[in-house]
């Protein structure tokens, strides 16, 4: 498990100045750790590359981390999975959201598992510790977008898909 611990230390350092969007501004690293926890302990995923990629999944997108840095420290498989779940930040947000739906069914099985866990954790966060200024309507929109992405990811883990569907059941009711 040393490589998993290495990834946690690496991600904790990279995300050290970032916070989640909840009212308490929780430390960002809680989120990648939550993904690995869901994968390993709820989804029974034992693929170490998937667990390490989950811990590192937001490093390229949200920090100065480069693909070659990940490849050097964690290998090409892990770096490749992280790249597959990284949005192109040069595109407008709406376009990035649309592309996530479009790409979901075309990414690798390992990347699908990371994305499933990401969406499970974000729905749980929106239910339990949401971004402070989000209306019920905005939360509902996020739930529906996440479901559209996950519908393209199905087929890699019935257990994680069921866990996603359970999280989706908690979507806010709007007029
Ligand atoms: P996002 O919808 O991208 O914010 C959600 C993302 O924030 C999550 O995917 C997650 O990403 C991260 N995050 C951090 N903290 C939390 C938390 N506590 N709970 C859940 N997610 C968290 O918001 P943006 O502000 O970037 O806006 C993007 C899009 O939202 C726009 O394109 C627009 O379409 C839409 N929008 C809608 C509005 C409305 O009122 N309906 C208003 C403004 C924008 P990660 O896992 O990567 O950290
Ligand atoms: Zn994430």
mmCIF file of C-alpha atoms and ligand atoms in Angstrom:
data_model
loop_
_atom_site.group_PDB
_atom_site.id
_atom_site.type_symbol
_atom_site.label_atom_id
_atom_site.label_comp_id
_atom_site.label_asym_id
_atom_site.label_seq_id
_atom_site.Cartn_x
_atom_site.Cartn_y
_atom_site.Cartn_z
ATOM 1 C CA UNK A 1 0.000 0.000 0.000
ATOM 2 C CA UNK A 2 3.019 2.356 0.011
ATOM 3 C CA UNK A 3 2.100 3.786 -3.369
ATOM 4 C CA UNK A 4 -1.358 4.723 -2.069
ATOM 5 C CA UNK A 5 0.217 6.510 0.907
ATOM 6 C CA UNK A 6 2.633 8.251 -1.491
ATOM 7 C CA UNK A 7 -0.317 9.449 -3.565
ATOM 8 C CA UNK A 8 -2.121 10.812 -0.478
ATOM 9 C CA UNK A 9 1.014 12.711 0.587
ATOM 10 C CA UNK A 10 1.530 14.039 -2.968
ATOM 11 C CA UNK A 11 -2.110 15.145 -3.386
ATOM 12 C CA UNK A 12 -2.230 16.676 0.119
ATOM 13 C CA UNK A 13 0.775 18.823 -0.781
ATOM 14 C CA UNK A 14 -0.588 19.819 -4.210
ATOM 15 C CA UNK A 15 -4.042 20.741 -2.837
ATOM 16 C CA UNK A 16 -2.668 22.291 0.381
ATOM 17 C CA UNK A 17 -4.019 25.788 -0.301
ATOM 18 C CA UNK A 18 -7.392 24.691 -1.707
ATOM 19 C CA UNK A 19 -10.737 24.327 0.006
ATOM 20 C CA UNK A 20 -14.055 22.754 -0.998
ATOM 21 C CA UNK A 21 -16.996 25.047 -1.673
ATOM 22 C CA UNK A 22 -19.036 24.050 1.429
ATOM 23 C CA UNK A 23 -19.877 26.578 4.171
ATOM 24 C CA UNK A 24 -16.989 25.333 6.343
ATOM 25 C CA UNK A 25 -14.505 25.516 3.425
ATOM 26 C CA UNK A 26 -13.303 21.977 4.197
ATOM 27 C CA UNK A 27 -9.747 20.987 3.195
ATOM 28 C CA UNK A 28 -9.759 19.943 -0.487
ATOM 29 C CA UNK A 29 -7.853 16.702 0.190
ATOM 30 C CA UNK A 30 -10.917 15.272 1.988
ATOM 31 C CA UNK A 31 -12.517 14.885 -1.462
ATOM 32 C CA UNK A 32 -9.887 12.705 -3.235
ATOM 33 C CA UNK A 33 -9.586 10.583 -0.072
ATOM 34 C CA UNK A 34 -13.383 10.145 -0.085
ATOM 35 C CA UNK A 35 -13.214 8.825 -3.680
ATOM 36 C CA UNK A 36 -10.609 6.197 -2.730
ATOM 37 C CA UNK A 37 -12.688 5.248 0.334
ATOM 38 C CA UNK A 38 -15.843 4.767 -1.768
ATOM 39 C CA UNK A 39 -13.964 2.728 -4.397
ATOM 40 C CA UNK A 40 -12.109 0.458 -1.950
ATOM 41 C CA UNK A 41 -14.553 0.092 0.919
ATOM 42 C CA UNK A 42 -17.967 0.428 -0.733
ATOM 43 C CA UNK A 43 -17.184 -0.686 -4.313
ATOM 44 C CA UNK A 44 -14.668 -3.433 -3.370
ATOM 45 C CA UNK A 45 -12.275 -2.121 -6.019
ATOM 46 C CA UNK A 46 -8.784 -3.550 -5.458
ATOM 47 C CA UNK A 47 -7.052 -2.191 -8.593
ATOM 48 C CA UNK A 48 -4.240 -0.115 -7.096
ATOM 49 C CA UNK A 49 -3.893 2.042 -10.226
ATOM 50 C CA UNK A 50 -7.563 3.030 -9.896
ATOM 51 C CA UNK A 51 -7.213 3.877 -6.185
ATOM 52 C CA UNK A 52 -4.052 5.925 -6.789
ATOM 53 C CA UNK A 53 -5.616 7.711 -9.783
ATOM 54 C CA UNK A 54 -8.680 8.538 -7.631
ATOM 55 C CA UNK A 55 -6.466 10.205 -5.042
ATOM 56 C CA UNK A 56 -4.692 12.167 -7.794
ATOM 57 C CA UNK A 57 -7.786 12.800 -9.959
ATOM 58 C CA UNK A 58 -8.004 16.582 -9.506
ATOM 59 C CA UNK A 59 -4.264 17.383 -9.427
ATOM 60 C CA UNK A 60 -3.821 18.218 -13.128
ATOM 61 C CA UNK A 61 -7.156 20.057 -13.353
ATOM 62 C CA UNK A 62 -6.897 22.093 -10.153
ATOM 63 C CA UNK A 63 -3.159 22.445 -9.351
ATOM 64 C CA UNK A 64 0.111 23.050 -11.205
ATOM 65 C CA UNK A 65 0.745 19.291 -11.510
ATOM 66 C CA UNK A 66 1.781 18.058 -14.972
ATOM 67 C CA UNK A 67 1.125 14.765 -16.730
ATOM 68 C CA UNK A 68 4.842 13.962 -16.884
ATOM 69 C CA UNK A 69 5.218 14.599 -13.147
ATOM 70 C CA UNK A 70 2.489 12.028 -12.456
ATOM 71 C CA UNK A 71 3.949 9.566 -14.981
ATOM 72 C CA UNK A 72 7.394 9.840 -13.384
ATOM 73 C CA UNK A 73 6.151 9.334 -9.819
ATOM 74 C CA UNK A 74 3.184 6.987 -10.309
ATOM 75 C CA UNK A 75 3.642 5.422 -13.764
ATOM 76 C CA UNK A 76 2.020 5.881 -17.159
ATOM 77 C CA UNK A 77 -1.151 3.918 -16.357
ATOM 78 C CA UNK A 78 -2.051 6.131 -13.387
ATOM 79 C CA UNK A 79 -1.096 9.314 -15.260
ATOM 80 C CA UNK A 80 -3.239 8.198 -18.206
ATOM 81 C CA UNK A 81 -6.305 7.584 -16.006
ATOM 82 C CA UNK A 82 -5.937 11.028 -14.395
ATOM 83 C CA UNK A 83 -5.661 12.632 -17.832
ATOM 84 C CA UNK A 84 -8.842 10.851 -18.941
ATOM 85 C CA UNK A 85 -10.811 12.407 -16.069
ATOM 86 C CA UNK A 86 -9.289 15.884 -16.504
ATOM 87 C CA UNK A 87 -11.411 18.626 -18.112
ATOM 88 C CA UNK A 88 -9.853 20.979 -20.661
ATOM 89 C CA UNK A 89 -9.894 24.191 -18.644
ATOM 90 C CA UNK A 90 -9.368 26.345 -21.735
ATOM 91 C CA UNK A 91 -13.002 25.594 -22.701
ATOM 92 C CA UNK A 92 -16.049 27.428 -21.288
ATOM 93 C CA UNK A 93 -17.750 25.660 -18.362
ATOM 94 C CA UNK A 94 -20.925 24.747 -20.247
ATOM 95 C CA UNK A 95 -18.878 23.149 -23.016
ATOM 96 C CA UNK A 96 -16.815 21.195 -20.473
ATOM 97 C CA UNK A 97 -20.019 19.864 -18.884
ATOM 98 C CA UNK A 98 -21.367 18.851 -22.304
ATOM 99 C CA UNK A 99 -18.107 17.094 -23.204
ATOM 100 C CA UNK A 100 -18.161 15.069 -19.958
ATOM 101 C CA UNK A 101 -21.526 13.614 -21.006
ATOM 102 C CA UNK A 102 -20.315 13.014 -24.564
ATOM 103 C CA UNK A 103 -17.005 11.368 -23.543
ATOM 104 C CA UNK A 104 -18.298 9.212 -20.649
ATOM 105 C CA UNK A 105 -18.933 6.049 -22.658
ATOM 106 C CA UNK A 106 -15.609 6.284 -24.524
ATOM 107 C CA UNK A 107 -13.133 6.416 -21.628
ATOM 108 C CA UNK A 108 -11.310 3.373 -20.167
ATOM 109 C CA UNK A 109 -12.938 1.135 -17.548
ATOM 110 C CA UNK A 110 -10.440 2.366 -14.949
ATOM 111 C CA UNK A 111 -11.291 6.010 -15.691
ATOM 112 C CA UNK A 112 -15.019 5.179 -15.554
ATOM 113 C CA UNK A 113 -14.583 3.857 -11.994
ATOM 114 C CA UNK A 114 -12.834 7.080 -10.903
ATOM 115 C CA UNK A 115 -15.537 9.211 -12.525
ATOM 116 C CA UNK A 116 -18.326 7.177 -10.913
ATOM 117 C CA UNK A 117 -16.745 7.676 -7.488
ATOM 118 C CA UNK A 118 -16.272 11.416 -8.200
ATOM 119 C CA UNK A 119 -19.950 11.858 -9.024
ATOM 120 C CA UNK A 120 -21.048 9.778 -5.988
ATOM 121 C CA UNK A 121 -18.902 11.929 -3.686
ATOM 122 C CA UNK A 122 -20.051 15.214 -5.205
ATOM 123 C CA UNK A 123 -23.745 14.256 -4.904
ATOM 124 C CA UNK A 124 -23.157 13.265 -1.278
ATOM 125 C CA UNK A 125 -21.403 16.595 -0.682
ATOM 126 C CA UNK A 126 -24.254 18.546 -2.284
ATOM 127 C CA UNK A 127 -26.719 16.655 -0.067
ATOM 128 C CA UNK A 128 -24.703 16.938 3.156
ATOM 129 C CA UNK A 129 -22.354 19.934 2.836
ATOM 130 C CA UNK A 130 -23.301 21.873 -0.298
ATOM 131 C CA UNK A 131 -21.705 24.982 -1.787
ATOM 132 C CA UNK A 132 -23.056 27.691 0.505
ATOM 133 C CA UNK A 133 -24.788 29.820 -2.124
ATOM 134 C CA UNK A 134 -26.444 27.133 -4.260
ATOM 135 C CA UNK A 135 -30.213 27.218 -4.672
ATOM 136 C CA UNK A 136 -32.255 24.003 -4.735
ATOM 137 C CA UNK A 137 -32.598 24.500 -8.488
ATOM 138 C CA UNK A 138 -28.856 24.672 -9.012
ATOM 139 C CA UNK A 139 -28.357 21.533 -6.899
ATOM 140 C CA UNK A 140 -31.035 19.751 -8.898
ATOM 141 C CA UNK A 141 -29.337 20.758 -12.164
ATOM 142 C CA UNK A 142 -26.054 19.314 -10.882
ATOM 143 C CA UNK A 143 -27.750 16.025 -9.892
ATOM 144 C CA UNK A 144 -29.311 15.699 -13.333
ATOM 145 C CA UNK A 145 -26.064 16.520 -15.143
ATOM 146 C CA UNK A 146 -24.156 14.007 -12.966
ATOM 147 C CA UNK A 147 -26.757 11.346 -13.849
ATOM 148 C CA UNK A 148 -26.341 12.095 -17.563
ATOM 149 C CA UNK A 149 -22.566 11.554 -17.184
ATOM 150 C CA UNK A 150 -22.993 8.374 -15.119
ATOM 151 C CA UNK A 151 -25.490 6.910 -17.591
ATOM 152 C CA UNK A 152 -22.573 6.867 -20.058
ATOM 153 C CA UNK A 153 -20.268 5.151 -17.545
ATOM 154 C CA UNK A 154 -22.493 2.192 -16.706
ATOM 155 C CA UNK A 155 -21.231 -1.390 -17.032
ATOM 156 C CA UNK A 156 -18.039 -1.250 -14.925
ATOM 157 C CA UNK A 157 -19.394 -1.807 -11.396
ATOM 158 C CA UNK A 158 -23.011 -2.676 -10.563
ATOM 159 C CA UNK A 159 -22.257 -1.941 -6.899
ATOM 160 C CA UNK A 160 -20.969 1.591 -7.539
ATOM 161 C CA UNK A 161 -23.808 2.262 -9.989
ATOM 162 C CA UNK A 162 -26.319 1.260 -7.292
ATOM 163 C CA UNK A 163 -24.531 3.536 -4.803
ATOM 164 C CA UNK A 164 -24.734 6.392 -7.315
ATOM 165 C CA UNK A 165 -28.450 5.740 -7.854
ATOM 166 C CA UNK A 166 -28.993 5.831 -4.076
ATOM 167 C CA UNK A 167 -27.167 9.179 -3.843
ATOM 168 C CA UNK A 168 -29.227 10.478 -6.791
ATOM 169 C CA UNK A 169 -32.461 9.583 -4.940
ATOM 170 C CA UNK A 170 -31.641 12.421 -2.510
ATOM 171 C CA UNK A 171 -31.909 15.063 -5.259
ATOM 172 C CA UNK A 172 -33.711 18.213 -4.152
ATOM 173 C CA UNK A 173 -37.301 18.676 -5.185
ATOM 174 C CA UNK A 174 -37.888 21.862 -7.173
ATOM 175 C CA UNK A 175 -41.050 23.394 -8.537
HETATM 176 P P1 LIG B 1 -19.681 23.499 -10.728
HETATM 177 O O1 LIG B 1 -21.033 23.042 -11.099
HETATM 178 O O2 LIG B 1 -18.532 23.113 -11.564
HETATM 179 O O3 LIG B 1 -19.378 23.135 -9.181
HETATM 180 C C1 LIG B 1 -19.451 21.839 -8.798
HETATM 181 C C2 LIG B 1 -18.049 21.276 -8.697
HETATM 182 O O4 LIG B 1 -17.397 21.888 -7.594
HETATM 183 C C3 LIG B 1 -18.110 19.814 -8.392
HETATM 184 O O5 LIG B 1 -18.113 19.080 -9.591
HETATM 185 C C4 LIG B 1 -16.855 19.607 -7.584
HETATM 186 O O6 LIG B 1 -15.817 19.397 -8.528
HETATM 187 C C5 LIG B 1 -16.602 20.943 -6.901
HETATM 188 N N1 LIG B 1 -16.979 21.071 -5.476
HETATM 189 C C6 LIG B 1 -16.256 21.700 -4.523
HETATM 190 N N2 LIG B 1 -16.894 21.701 -3.350
HETATM 191 C C7 LIG B 1 -18.048 21.049 -3.524
HETATM 192 C C8 LIG B 1 -19.119 20.729 -2.644
HETATM 193 N N3 LIG B 1 -19.133 21.062 -1.348
HETATM 194 N N4 LIG B 1 -20.182 20.063 -3.163
HETATM 195 C C9 LIG B 1 -20.174 19.707 -4.465
HETATM 196 N N5 LIG B 1 -19.191 19.991 -5.343
HETATM 197 C C10 LIG B 1 -18.124 20.665 -4.882
HETATM 198 O O7 LIG B 1 -19.782 25.017 -10.471
HETATM 199 P P2 LIG B 1 -19.168 26.237 -11.185
HETATM 200 O O8 LIG B 1 -19.367 27.379 -10.268
HETATM 201 O O9 LIG B 1 -17.807 25.972 -11.647
HETATM 202 O O10 LIG B 1 -20.189 26.421 -12.439
HETATM 203 C C11 LIG B 1 -20.194 25.547 -13.513
HETATM 204 C C12 LIG B 1 -21.544 25.539 -14.262
HETATM 205 O O11 LIG B 1 -22.645 25.710 -13.370
HETATM 206 C C13 LIG B 1 -21.711 26.626 -15.285
HETATM 207 O O12 LIG B 1 -21.307 26.187 -16.552
HETATM 208 C C14 LIG B 1 -23.191 26.890 -15.328
HETATM 209 O O13 LIG B 1 -23.799 26.159 -16.378
HETATM 210 C C15 LIG B 1 -23.706 26.352 -14.066
HETATM 211 N N6 LIG B 1 -24.253 27.433 -13.244
HETATM 212 C C16 LIG B 1 -25.548 27.347 -12.856
HETATM 213 C C17 LIG B 1 -26.124 28.329 -12.083
HETATM 214 C C18 LIG B 1 -27.526 28.177 -11.622
HETATM 215 O O14 LIG B 1 -27.974 28.913 -10.741
HETATM 216 N N7 LIG B 1 -28.279 27.247 -12.146
HETATM 217 C C19 LIG B 1 -25.364 29.510 -11.654
HETATM 218 C C20 LIG B 1 -23.997 29.491 -12.087
HETATM 219 C C21 LIG B 1 -23.495 28.486 -12.854
HETATM 220 P P3 LIG B 1 -14.494 18.507 -8.230
HETATM 221 O O15 LIG B 1 -14.898 17.139 -7.899
HETATM 222 O O16 LIG B 1 -13.742 18.634 -9.538
HETATM 223 O O17 LIG B 1 -13.840 19.245 -7.124
HETATM 224 ZN ZN1 LIG B 2 -13.390 15.495 -7.962
#
